XYZ file of C-alpha atoms in Angstrom:
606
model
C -52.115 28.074 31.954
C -53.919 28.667 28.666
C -52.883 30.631 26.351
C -55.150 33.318 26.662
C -54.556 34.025 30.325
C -52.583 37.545 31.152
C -49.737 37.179 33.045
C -47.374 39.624 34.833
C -44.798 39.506 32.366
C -47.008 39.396 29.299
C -47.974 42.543 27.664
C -51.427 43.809 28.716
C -54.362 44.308 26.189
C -53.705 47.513 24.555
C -49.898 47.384 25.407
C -48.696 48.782 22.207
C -44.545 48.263 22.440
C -44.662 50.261 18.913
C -46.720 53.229 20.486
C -44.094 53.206 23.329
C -41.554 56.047 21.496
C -44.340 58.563 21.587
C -45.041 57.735 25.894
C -42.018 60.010 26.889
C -42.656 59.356 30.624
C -39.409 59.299 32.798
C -37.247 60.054 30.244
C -35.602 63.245 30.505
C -32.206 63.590 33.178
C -31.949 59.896 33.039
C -29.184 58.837 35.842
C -28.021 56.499 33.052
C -28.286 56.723 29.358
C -27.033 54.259 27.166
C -26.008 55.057 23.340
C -26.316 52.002 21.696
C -27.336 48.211 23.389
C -25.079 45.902 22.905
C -23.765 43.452 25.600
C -21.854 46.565 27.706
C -24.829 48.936 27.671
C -27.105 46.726 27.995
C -24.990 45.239 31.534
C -24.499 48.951 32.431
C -27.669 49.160 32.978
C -29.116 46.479 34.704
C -26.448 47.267 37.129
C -27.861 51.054 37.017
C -31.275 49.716 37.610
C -30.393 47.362 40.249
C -28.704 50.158 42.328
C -31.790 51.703 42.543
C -31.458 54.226 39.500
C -33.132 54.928 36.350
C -31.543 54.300 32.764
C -32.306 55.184 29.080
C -31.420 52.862 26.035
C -31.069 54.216 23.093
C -30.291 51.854 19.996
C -29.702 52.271 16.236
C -30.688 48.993 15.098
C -33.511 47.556 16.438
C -33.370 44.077 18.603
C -30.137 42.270 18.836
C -29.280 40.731 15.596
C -25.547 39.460 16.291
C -24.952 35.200 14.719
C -21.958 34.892 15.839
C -21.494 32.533 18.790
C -19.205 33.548 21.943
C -17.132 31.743 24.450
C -18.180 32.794 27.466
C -16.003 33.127 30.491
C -18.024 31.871 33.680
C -17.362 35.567 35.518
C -20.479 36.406 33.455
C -22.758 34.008 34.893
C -21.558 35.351 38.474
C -22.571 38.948 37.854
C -25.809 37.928 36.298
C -26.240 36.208 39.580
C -25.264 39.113 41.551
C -27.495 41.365 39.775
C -30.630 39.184 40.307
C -30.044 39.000 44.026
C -29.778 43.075 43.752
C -32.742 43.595 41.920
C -34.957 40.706 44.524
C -33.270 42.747 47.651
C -34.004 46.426 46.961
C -37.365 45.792 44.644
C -39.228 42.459 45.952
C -40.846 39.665 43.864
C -43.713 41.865 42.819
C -41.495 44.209 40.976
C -39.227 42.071 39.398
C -39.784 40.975 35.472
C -41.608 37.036 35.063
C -41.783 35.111 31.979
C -44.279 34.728 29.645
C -45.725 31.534 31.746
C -45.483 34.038 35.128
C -42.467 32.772 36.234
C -39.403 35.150 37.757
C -37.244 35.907 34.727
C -34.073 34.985 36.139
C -31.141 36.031 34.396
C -28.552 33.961 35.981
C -30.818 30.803 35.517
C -31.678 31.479 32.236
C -27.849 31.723 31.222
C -26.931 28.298 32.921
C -28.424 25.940 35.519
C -26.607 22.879 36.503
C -29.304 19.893 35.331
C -30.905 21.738 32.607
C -30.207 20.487 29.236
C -28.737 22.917 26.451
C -29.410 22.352 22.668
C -30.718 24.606 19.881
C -32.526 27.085 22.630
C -33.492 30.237 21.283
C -33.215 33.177 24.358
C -37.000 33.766 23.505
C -38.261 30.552 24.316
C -36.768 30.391 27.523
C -38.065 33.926 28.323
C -41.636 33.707 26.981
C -41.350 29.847 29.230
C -42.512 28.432 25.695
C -40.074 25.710 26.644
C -41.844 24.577 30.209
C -45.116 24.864 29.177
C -45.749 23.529 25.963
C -42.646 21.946 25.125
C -42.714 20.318 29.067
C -39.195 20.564 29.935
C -36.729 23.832 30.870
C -33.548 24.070 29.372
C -30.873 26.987 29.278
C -29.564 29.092 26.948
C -25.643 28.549 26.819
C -23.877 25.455 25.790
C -20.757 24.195 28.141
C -17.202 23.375 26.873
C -16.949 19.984 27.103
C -13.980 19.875 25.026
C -10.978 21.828 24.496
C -8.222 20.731 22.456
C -5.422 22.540 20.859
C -3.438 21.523 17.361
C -0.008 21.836 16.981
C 0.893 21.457 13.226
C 3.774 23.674 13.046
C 6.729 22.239 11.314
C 9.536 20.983 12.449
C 13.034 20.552 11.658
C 11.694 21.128 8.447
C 9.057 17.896 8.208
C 5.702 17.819 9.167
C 4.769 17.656 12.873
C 2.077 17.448 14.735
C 1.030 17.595 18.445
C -2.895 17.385 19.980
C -3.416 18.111 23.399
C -6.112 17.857 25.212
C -7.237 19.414 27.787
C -9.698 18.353 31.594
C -13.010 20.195 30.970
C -13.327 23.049 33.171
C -15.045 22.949 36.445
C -18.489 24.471 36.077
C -20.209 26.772 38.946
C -23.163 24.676 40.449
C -24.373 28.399 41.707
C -23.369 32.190 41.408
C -20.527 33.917 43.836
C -20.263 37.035 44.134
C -16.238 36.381 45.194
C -15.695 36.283 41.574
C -16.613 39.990 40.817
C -13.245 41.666 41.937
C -10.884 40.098 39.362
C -9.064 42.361 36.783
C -9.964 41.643 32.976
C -6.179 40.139 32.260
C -7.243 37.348 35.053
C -10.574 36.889 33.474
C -9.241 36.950 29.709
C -6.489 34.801 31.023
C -9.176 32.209 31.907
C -10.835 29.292 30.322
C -14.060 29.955 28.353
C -16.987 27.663 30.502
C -19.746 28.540 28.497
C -20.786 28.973 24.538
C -23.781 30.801 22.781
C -24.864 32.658 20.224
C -24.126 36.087 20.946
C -28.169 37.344 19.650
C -29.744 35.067 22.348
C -26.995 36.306 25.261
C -28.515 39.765 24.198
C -31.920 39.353 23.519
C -31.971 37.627 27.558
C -30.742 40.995 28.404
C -32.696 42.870 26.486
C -36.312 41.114 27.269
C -35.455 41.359 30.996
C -35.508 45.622 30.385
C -38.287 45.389 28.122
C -39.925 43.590 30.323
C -38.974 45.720 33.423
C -39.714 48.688 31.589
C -43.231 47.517 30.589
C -43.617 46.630 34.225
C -43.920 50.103 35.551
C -45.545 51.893 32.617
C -48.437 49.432 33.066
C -48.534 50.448 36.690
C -48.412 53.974 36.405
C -44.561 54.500 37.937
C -44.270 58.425 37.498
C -40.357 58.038 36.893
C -39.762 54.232 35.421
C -36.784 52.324 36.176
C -35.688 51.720 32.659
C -36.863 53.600 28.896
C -36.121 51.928 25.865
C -35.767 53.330 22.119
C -34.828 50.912 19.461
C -34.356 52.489 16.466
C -33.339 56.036 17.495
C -30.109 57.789 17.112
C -28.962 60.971 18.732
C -29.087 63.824 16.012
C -26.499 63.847 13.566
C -26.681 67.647 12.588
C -24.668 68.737 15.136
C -27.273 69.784 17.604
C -27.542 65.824 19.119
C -25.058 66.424 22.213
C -25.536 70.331 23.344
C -23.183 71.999 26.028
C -25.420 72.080 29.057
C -22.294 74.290 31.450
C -19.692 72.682 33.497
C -18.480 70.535 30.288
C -21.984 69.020 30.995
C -23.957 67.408 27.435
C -27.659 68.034 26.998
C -28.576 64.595 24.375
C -30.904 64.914 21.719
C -32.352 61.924 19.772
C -34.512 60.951 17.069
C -36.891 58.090 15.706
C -35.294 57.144 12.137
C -36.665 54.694 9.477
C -34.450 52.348 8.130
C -34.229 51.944 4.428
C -32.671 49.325 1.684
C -31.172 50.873 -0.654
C -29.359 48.949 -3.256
C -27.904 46.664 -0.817
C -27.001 49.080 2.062
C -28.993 49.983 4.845
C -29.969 53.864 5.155
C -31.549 55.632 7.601
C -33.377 58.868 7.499
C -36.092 60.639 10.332
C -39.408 58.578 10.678
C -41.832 60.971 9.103
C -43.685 62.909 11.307
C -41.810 62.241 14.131
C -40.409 65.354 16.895
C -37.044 65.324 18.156
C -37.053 63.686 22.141
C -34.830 65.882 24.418
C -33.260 63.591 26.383
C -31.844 65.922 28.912
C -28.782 66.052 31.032
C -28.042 62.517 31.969
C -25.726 62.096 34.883
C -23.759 59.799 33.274
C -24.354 58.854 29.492
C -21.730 55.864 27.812
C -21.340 55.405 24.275
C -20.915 50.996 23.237
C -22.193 51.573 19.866
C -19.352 49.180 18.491
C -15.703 49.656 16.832
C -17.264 52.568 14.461
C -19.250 54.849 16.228
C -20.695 58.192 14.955
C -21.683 59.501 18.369
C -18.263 58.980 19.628
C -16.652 60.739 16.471
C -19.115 63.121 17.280
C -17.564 63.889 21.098
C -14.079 64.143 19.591
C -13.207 60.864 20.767
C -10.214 59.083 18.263
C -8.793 55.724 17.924
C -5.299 55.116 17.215
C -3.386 51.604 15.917
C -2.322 49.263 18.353
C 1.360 48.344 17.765
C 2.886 44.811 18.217
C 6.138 43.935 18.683
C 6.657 40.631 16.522
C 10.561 40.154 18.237
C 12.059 39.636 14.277
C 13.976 42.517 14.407
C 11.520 44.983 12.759
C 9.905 46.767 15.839
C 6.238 47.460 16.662
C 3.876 47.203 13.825
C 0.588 47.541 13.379
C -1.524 44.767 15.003
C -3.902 42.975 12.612
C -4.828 39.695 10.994
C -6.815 38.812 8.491
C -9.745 35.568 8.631
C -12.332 33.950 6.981
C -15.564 32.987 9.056
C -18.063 30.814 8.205
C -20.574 29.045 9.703
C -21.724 25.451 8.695
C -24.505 22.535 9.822
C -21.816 20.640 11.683
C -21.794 19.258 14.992
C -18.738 20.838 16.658
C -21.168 20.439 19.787
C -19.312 21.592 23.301
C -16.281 21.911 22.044
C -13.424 24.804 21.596
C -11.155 23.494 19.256
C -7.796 25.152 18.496
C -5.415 25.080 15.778
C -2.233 26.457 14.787
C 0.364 25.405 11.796
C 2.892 26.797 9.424
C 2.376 28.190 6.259
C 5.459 29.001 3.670
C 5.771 32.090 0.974
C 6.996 31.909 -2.410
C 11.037 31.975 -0.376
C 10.391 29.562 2.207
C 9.214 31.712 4.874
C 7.661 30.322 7.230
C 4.367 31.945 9.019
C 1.891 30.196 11.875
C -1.785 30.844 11.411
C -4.639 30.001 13.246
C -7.945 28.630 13.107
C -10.839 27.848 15.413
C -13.779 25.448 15.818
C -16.691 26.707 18.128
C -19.546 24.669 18.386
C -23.067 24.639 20.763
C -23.618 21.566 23.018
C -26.329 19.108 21.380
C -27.028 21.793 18.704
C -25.881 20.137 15.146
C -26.275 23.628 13.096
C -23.533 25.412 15.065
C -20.352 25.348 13.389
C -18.680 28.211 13.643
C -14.988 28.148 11.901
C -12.615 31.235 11.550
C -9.563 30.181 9.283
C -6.240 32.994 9.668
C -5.330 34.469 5.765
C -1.568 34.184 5.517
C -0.265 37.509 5.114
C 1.466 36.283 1.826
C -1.542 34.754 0.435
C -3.320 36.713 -2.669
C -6.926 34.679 -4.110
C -5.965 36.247 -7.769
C -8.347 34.026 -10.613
C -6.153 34.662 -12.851
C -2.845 33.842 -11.331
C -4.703 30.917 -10.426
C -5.294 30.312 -14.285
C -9.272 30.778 -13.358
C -9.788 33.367 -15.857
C -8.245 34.959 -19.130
C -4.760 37.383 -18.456
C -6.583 41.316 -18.692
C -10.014 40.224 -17.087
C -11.560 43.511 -15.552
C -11.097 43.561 -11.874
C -14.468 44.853 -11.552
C -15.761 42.351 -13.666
C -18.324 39.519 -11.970
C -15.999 36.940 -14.100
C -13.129 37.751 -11.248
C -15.259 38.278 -8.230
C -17.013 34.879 -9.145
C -13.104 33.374 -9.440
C -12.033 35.446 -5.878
C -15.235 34.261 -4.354
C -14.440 30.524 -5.320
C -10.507 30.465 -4.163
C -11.735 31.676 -0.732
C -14.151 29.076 -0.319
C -11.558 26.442 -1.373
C -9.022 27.953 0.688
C -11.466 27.882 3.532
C -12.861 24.237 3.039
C -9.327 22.866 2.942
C -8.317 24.868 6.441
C -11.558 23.896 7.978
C -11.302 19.747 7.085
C -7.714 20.262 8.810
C -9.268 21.645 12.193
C -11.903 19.631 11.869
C -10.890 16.339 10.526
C -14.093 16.121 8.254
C -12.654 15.459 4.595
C -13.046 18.296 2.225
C -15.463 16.654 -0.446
C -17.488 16.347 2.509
C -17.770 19.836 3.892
C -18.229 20.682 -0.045
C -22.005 18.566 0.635
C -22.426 20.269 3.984
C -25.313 23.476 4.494
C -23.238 26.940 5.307
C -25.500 29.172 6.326
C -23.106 32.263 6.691
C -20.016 32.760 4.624
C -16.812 32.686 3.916
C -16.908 35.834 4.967
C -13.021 37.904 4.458
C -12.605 40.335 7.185
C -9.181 42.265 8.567
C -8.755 43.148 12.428
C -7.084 46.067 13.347
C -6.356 46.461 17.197
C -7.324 49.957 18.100
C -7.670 52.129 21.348
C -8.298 55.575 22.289
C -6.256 57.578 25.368
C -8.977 58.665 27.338
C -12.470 57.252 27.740
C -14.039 60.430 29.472
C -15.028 62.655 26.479
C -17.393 64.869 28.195
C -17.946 66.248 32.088
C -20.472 62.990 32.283
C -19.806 61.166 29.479
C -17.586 58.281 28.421
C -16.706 55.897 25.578
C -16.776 51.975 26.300
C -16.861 48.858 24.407
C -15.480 48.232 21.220
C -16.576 52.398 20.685
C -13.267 52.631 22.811
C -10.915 49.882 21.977
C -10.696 46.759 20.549
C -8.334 43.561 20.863
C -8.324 40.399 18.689
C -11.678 38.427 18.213
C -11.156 34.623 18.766
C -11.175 34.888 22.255
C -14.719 36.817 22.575
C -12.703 39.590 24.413
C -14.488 42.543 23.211
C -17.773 41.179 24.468
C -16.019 39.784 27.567
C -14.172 43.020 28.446
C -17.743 45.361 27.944
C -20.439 43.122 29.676
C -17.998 42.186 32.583
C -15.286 44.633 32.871
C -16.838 48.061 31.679
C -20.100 46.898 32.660
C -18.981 46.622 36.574
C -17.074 50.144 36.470
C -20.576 51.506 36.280
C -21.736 49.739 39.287
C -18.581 51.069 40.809
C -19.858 54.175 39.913
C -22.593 54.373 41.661
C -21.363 52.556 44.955
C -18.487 55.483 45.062
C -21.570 58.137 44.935
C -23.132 56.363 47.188
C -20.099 55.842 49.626
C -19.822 59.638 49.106
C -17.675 60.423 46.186
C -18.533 63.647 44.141
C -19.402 63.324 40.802
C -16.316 64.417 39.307
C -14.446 62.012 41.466
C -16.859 58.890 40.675
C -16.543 59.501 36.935
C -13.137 59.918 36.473
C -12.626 56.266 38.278
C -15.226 55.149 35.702
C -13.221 56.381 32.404
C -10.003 55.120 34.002
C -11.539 51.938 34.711
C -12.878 51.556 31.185
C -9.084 52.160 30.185
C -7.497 49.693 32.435
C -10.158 46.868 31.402
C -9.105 47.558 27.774
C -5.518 47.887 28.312
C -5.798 44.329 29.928
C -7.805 42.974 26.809
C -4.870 44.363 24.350
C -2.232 42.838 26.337
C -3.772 39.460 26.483
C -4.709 39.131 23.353
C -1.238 40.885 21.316
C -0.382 37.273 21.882
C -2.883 36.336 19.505
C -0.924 38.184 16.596
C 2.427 36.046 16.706
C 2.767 33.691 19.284
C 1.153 30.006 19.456
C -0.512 29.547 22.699
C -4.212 30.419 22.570
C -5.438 32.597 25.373
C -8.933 31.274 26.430
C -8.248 28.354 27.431
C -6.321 29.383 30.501
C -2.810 30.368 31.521
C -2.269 26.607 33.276
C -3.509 24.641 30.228
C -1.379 27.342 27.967
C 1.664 26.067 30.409
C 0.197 22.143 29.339
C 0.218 22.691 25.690
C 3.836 24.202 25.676
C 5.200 20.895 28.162
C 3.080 18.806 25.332
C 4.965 20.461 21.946
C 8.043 21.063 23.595
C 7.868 24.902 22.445
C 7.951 27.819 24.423
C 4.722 29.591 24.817
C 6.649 32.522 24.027
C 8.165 31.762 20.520
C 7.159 33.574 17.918
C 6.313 33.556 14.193
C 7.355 35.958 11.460
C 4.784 38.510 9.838
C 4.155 40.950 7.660
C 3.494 44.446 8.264
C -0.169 46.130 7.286
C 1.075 48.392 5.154
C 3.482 45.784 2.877
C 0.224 43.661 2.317
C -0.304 41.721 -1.318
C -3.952 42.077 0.070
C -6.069 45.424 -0.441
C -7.413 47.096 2.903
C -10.103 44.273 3.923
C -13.166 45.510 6.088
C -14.552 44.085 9.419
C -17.293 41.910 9.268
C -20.528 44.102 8.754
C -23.270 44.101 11.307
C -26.079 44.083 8.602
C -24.359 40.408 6.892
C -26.580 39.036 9.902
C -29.661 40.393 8.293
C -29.215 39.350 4.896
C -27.243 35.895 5.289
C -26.513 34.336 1.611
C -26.601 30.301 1.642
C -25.220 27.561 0.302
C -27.662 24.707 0.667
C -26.343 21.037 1.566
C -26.631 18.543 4.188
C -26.279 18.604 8.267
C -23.364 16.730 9.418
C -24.942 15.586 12.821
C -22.441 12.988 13.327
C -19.693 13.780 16.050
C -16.825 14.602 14.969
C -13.984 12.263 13.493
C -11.284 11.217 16.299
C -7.934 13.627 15.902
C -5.352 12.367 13.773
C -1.811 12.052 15.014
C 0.005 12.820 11.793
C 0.296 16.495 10.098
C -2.274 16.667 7.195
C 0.879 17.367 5.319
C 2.435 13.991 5.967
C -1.074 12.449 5.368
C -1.204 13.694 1.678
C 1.983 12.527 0.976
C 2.480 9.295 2.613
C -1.393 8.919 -0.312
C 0.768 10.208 -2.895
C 3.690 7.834 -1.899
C 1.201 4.490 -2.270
C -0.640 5.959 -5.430
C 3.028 6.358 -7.123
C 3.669 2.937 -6.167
């Protein structure tokens, strides 16, 4: 095919996506509308669509803009699969979205195909078939975990100790079953991660396939089109965005906004000369507009801190942790490596702390590594003797000396995990922080917030990162309540009924991802890499996966409040230049780093 030739998945001559927010065809009484696309809208609905309904998108932001990289739990795969049999069943081949080279855009494909290689594949070149036709060979978007191995450095009987186990790959699908829909989120969080990619390219597949659909049926006239689509809208913020419509019903209201730079922050204000879009009464509308969300503080809807209880005597406490992230040009390829070890306080103390490796198969500048903060730990220059006693806090003297003891601090914790020596890693490219950011578990009570509206997502609750739960739990737990939605109206449930199981659903699916993870706060055992290989790590370090390591409560912090890593860091990423370590990685060591140093400082002496 030449370049020039149309095909059905191409836009048309004259297709002007930018033009699209003032075509306001099919919009109004939506039977879906999604407030904000991430991962869970954005798998809301496709199911929506697939059912034979129409949906709305409505998103903040623009495209999907998300580095970080996920571990993907193969249940995801399966409903992608599901979802493309839907969508060939009820709409034929003619109707469903192709690829750039006029291919079927197959979601489930695209994801993962047994035979296809993986590599640095951006989502777009697999969707625009860039890759088969000029390139000459396929390949897939997500990376498989090839290896999984967990680090036990804690101490022991007060001397360095360490155990590595590791672990059978998992068993990868060779196609999609629908069997594996029905399973609750603990037994999917409980589960071994199969898959790895960057979270942007998981979303932009989703998103091109709507686009895509969406362009479909405006091109062909479709009076009412299966799926609308407005990136950078927001529903009004004057109070006058969700208006009672009767029955406890919401009438939405959105508008086009322009996105500004201002000093460093993004602002938005209304596009100029742009009309609010009535929206109408959707019959069901869910906000997923992440852990802070406007239109859900708009609805009423709180949060309130998740409590853990630690088993040191003190009672629940507030469940958070504290981690640097950063992402470097080393080949952690297909591999989910693990580590946990013991840290000690100015009395002896001992805490455990975490860190994680995540890499992309055959991609060599995908090295994601998220180190834990020890509650006790402070980065003060000038107890560090960095800079003069009295230097102004706000003074870029002491940021510049903060800024530097994080990056040691996180150099040293990433050459443990990843056995690369630390002048090393000093020479290698980072292309994303270290980045200091604080997670607080938080949930609400109820996820209905209006007679046909709900919160989902991280808008509703949140659990602890490293596992990828929060994407997990939206795309394949609150994602699938909405197809349960509409499979109880069709079956014959009212409304009322149908959307009641929906918000409770959203609730249990949460519930499940704060109980697996609370783990994540004080005990050892990681929990994505599966409850029987959690059982073979604690028969490898002779520890229960149950014991548990002291902390510190939130409020009794050296550290100020910290924030969560900021959306917009993606947009605006800050380097430090080096080299790409594209060797594999150095074999594990069987001695603590610990006893490594000294048994150096031992010879030197002598």
């Amino acid at each position: 095919m030449s370049r020039t030739e149309t095909t059905p998945n191409a836009p048309a001559v004259g297709f002007d996506r930018d033009a699209l927010a003032d075509d306001l065809t099919g919009v109004r009484d939506p039977d879906f509308l999604a407030l904000g696309l991430g991962g869970t809208n954005m798998m809301a609905m496709l199911w929506t669509v697939a059912m034979g309904r129409r949906a709305v998108g409505v998103e903040l932001r623009g495209g999907p803009s998300l580095g970080v990289h996920w571990n993907i739990r193969e249940e995801l795969y399966h409903h992608l699969g599901l979802i493309d049999r839907m969508m060939l069943e009820r709409y034929g081949e003619d109707r469903l979205p192709r690829r750039g080279d006029g291919k079927i855009l197959w979601l489930a494909d695209s994801l993962y195909q047994p035979g296809l290689p993986a590599g640095p594949v951006a989502a777009d070149e697999v969707v625009t078939g860039f890759l088969g036709s000029y390139v000459g060979a396929e390949a897939r978007i997500a990376g498989t975990v090839q290896h999984a191995e967990f680090i036990d450095d804690r101490w022991k009987e007060g001397r360095p100790h360490r155990i590595v186990t590791v672990l059978d790959p998992v068993t990868l699908p060779t196609r999609p079953d629908e069997n594996r829909l029905g399973e609750s989120m603990t037994q999917v969080l409980d589960g071994p991660s199969a898959f790895q990619s960057r979270a942007a390219d998981v979303l932009i597949l989703l998103r091109r396939y709507l686009e895509a659909v969406e362009r479909q049926d405006l091109q062909a006239g479709v009076a009412r089109p299966r799926v609308r689509l407005f990136s950078q809208h927001r529903v009004l913020t004057d109070g006058t965005g969700f208006q009672d419509a009767g029955d406890g019903l919401r009438n939405v209201r959105i508008e086009a906004v322009r996105e500004l730079d201002f000093k460093g922050k993004f602002r938005r204000v209304r596009a100029p000369g742009t009309d609010v879009i009535d929206l109408g009464v959707p019959k069901v509308f869910m906000v997923a507009q992440g852990f802070r969300s406007d239109d859900a503080d708009q609805l009423g809807f709180k949060q309130e801190d998740v409590l853990v209880d630690h088993g040191d005597g003190r009672g629940p406490v507030v469940a958070q942790a504290d981690y640097l992230a950063g992402l470097m040009d080393v080949l952690v390829d297909g591999r989910l490596r693990r580590r946990v070890a013991s840290e000690f306080d100015e009395d002896g103390v001992e805490y455990w702390t975490r860190q994680i490796a995540v890499g992309h198969e055959g991609d060599p500048a995908v090295g994601w590594v998220l180190v834990q903060v020890p509650d006790f730990k402070k980065f003060d220059p000038i107890a560090a003797g960095l800079i003069p006693e009295g230097t102004d806090h706000e003074s870029p003297e002491y940021y510049a000396g903060y800024q530097y003891l994080l990056r040691e601090f996180y150099l040293e914790q990433s050459s443990h995990i990843l056995e690369i020596p630390k002048s090393e890693l000093r020479k290698v490219q980072m292309t994303y922080g270290p980045k200091m950011f604080s997670l607080v578990e938080r949930t609400g009570a109820d996820a209905l917030v209006a007679a046909n509206g709900v919160i989902a997502g991280d808008s509703f609750g949140n659990g602890h990162f490293m596992t990828s739960g929060g994407a997990m739990t939206g795309m394949i737990g609150h994602g699938r309540r909405v197809l349960d939605y509409w499979k109880a109206r069709d079956a014959g449930a009212d409304h009322d009924e149908a959307v009641r199981r929906l918000a409770d659903g959203i609730k249990e699916d949460t519930d499940g991802w704060l109980q697996v993870s609370a783990q994540e706060f004080s005990q050892a055992a990681p929990i994505n890499f599966g409850s029987e290989r959690i059982q073979q790590i604690a028969e490898s370090s002779g520890r229960s996966s149950d014991a548990r390591a002291a902390a510190i409560d939130a409020s009794r912090r050296h550290r100020h409040t910290l924030a969560p890593l900021d959306p917009s860091d993606w947009r605006r990423p800050v380097m430090y230049p080096g080299s790409v370590y594209a060797y594999p990685l150095p074999p594990l060591e069987d001695t603590h780093p610990a006893a490594r140093a000294a048994a150096t400082t031992t010879v030197t002496g002598a």
